[in-house]
Amino acid sequence: MSLLKIEDVAYVRFRAPDLAEMRAFLEDFGMAVTETTPTRLVVRAAGPSPVAHVTELGDAGFVGVAFRAEGAAVESLDLPGGGRVVTLRDPDGHRVDVVAGQATADPLPVAEAQAWNRPGAHERLRATKRIAAGAANVVRLGHVVLNVSNFRASEQWYKDRLGFITSDEIRLSPEFALGAFLRCDRGEAPTDHHTLFLVQGRKGPGFNHAAYEVADLDDLMRGHQRLRDAGRQAEWGVGRHILGSQVFDYWRDPWGHTLEHWTDGDLFTAADGSNIATVQDLLGVQWGPIPPPTMG
């Protein structure tokens, strides 16, 4: 029995030596600034969560990840929405905030999805379709991927403390698992295929990427065009994953951290159980380019 049951991922924390440059990138990526001081930048997505990404002034690097739960109340949370926070350290020293009681924010406007015409299902009649230029409509932080030094030790830590359950375990052999996609245990309520992915890599522990859900496929492609036009560094995409099924598009921030736009992912309940998958499933795509050697 875990100490807590996590409802969702809340936000990620980074450090950067130039907050103005980080702000420009995050606005190109499709997020909105809620707080800016000489030492901290806080941005949100369009959904009700008041925080999606925090950058503190300092040497570039990943600081930690936060998950939302109920019943965790130790210190006041000094971020928009307030609430309480418990700060932990996982087996590799990654900072893990568990937040509770954070007030929601009024959602930001998101462009209404336009109808699609398909063979046998013509939803748009006597009207053209025009996608306005601009950044993607980032709606929420969906998942975080961490590189770990010992997958089994990290898996046990996160399951024991935060109540995660396995969606797909990546096995290299019957005796060795490389990592696993973990989802929240929300009982009968459907939840994302993964909120956390832990993977044991050759380069040791560290940040892999954070993934933000956008409005739909048109919105993802609009965001792709905005980031490309702004001269941002593309990493991998556009394509559709096998595990999780998301349409994905990965980009690097100015200091090399990977952020993903995604849409149309799988949703499961606790009763849907767990599966065993291969590295080919992990790295393969249903369509789109194969991952570059720099991914992760």
PDB file of N, CA, C and O in Angstrom, residues 15 26 57 152 183 243 249 282:
ATOM      1  N   ARG A  15      16.577  25.353 -13.823  1.00  0.00           N
ATOM      2  CA  ARG A  15      17.379  26.565 -13.655  1.00  0.00           C
ATOM      3  C   ARG A  15      17.873  26.997 -15.032  1.00  0.00           C
ATOM      4  O   ARG A  15      18.110  26.157 -15.908  1.00  0.00           O
ATOM      5  N   LEU A  26       9.482  29.509 -24.111  1.00  0.00           N
ATOM      6  CA  LEU A  26       8.242  28.936 -23.595  1.00  0.00           C
ATOM      7  C   LEU A  26       7.010  29.592 -24.227  1.00  0.00           C
ATOM      8  O   LEU A  26       5.983  28.934 -24.424  1.00  0.00           O
ATOM      9  N   LEU A  57      16.615  31.365 -11.645  1.00  0.00           N
ATOM     10  CA  LEU A  57      17.863  31.891 -12.171  1.00  0.00           C
ATOM     11  C   LEU A  57      19.036  31.101 -11.606  1.00  0.00           C
ATOM     12  O   LEU A  57      19.127  30.865 -10.396  1.00  0.00           O
ATOM     13  N   ARG A 152      14.762  -0.823 -11.005  1.00  0.00           N
ATOM     14  CA  ARG A 152      13.955  -1.516 -10.001  1.00  0.00           C
ATOM     15  C   ARG A 152      13.896  -0.742  -8.688  1.00  0.00           C
ATOM     16  O   ARG A 152      12.845  -0.669  -8.048  1.00  0.00           O
ATOM     17  N   ARG A 183       1.410   4.795 -14.663  1.00  0.00           N
ATOM     18  CA  ARG A 183       0.236   5.668 -14.653  1.00  0.00           C
ATOM     19  C   ARG A 183      -0.286   5.820 -13.229  1.00  0.00           C
ATOM     20  O   ARG A 183       0.029   5.022 -12.338  1.00  0.00           O
ATOM     21  N   LEU A 243       3.703   2.811 -27.928  1.00  0.00           N
ATOM     22  CA  LEU A 243       3.291   2.753 -26.530  1.00  0.00           C
ATOM     23  C   LEU A 243       2.740   4.112 -26.106  1.00  0.00           C
ATOM     24  O   LEU A 243       3.447   5.117 -26.128  1.00  0.00           O
ATOM     25  N   ASP A 249       5.844  15.510 -30.940  1.00  0.00           N
ATOM     26  CA  ASP A 249       6.736  16.468 -31.583  1.00  0.00           C
ATOM     27  C   ASP A 249       7.670  17.013 -30.497  1.00  0.00           C
ATOM     28  O   ASP A 249       7.232  17.732 -29.604  1.00  0.00           O
ATOM     29  N   LEU A 282       9.217   0.457 -27.710  1.00  0.00           N
ATOM     30  CA  LEU A 282       9.554   1.751 -27.112  1.00  0.00           C
ATOM     31  C   LEU A 282      10.035   2.743 -28.158  1.00  0.00           C
ATOM     32  O   LEU A 282       9.612   3.904 -28.173  1.00  0.00           O
TER      33      LEU A 282
END
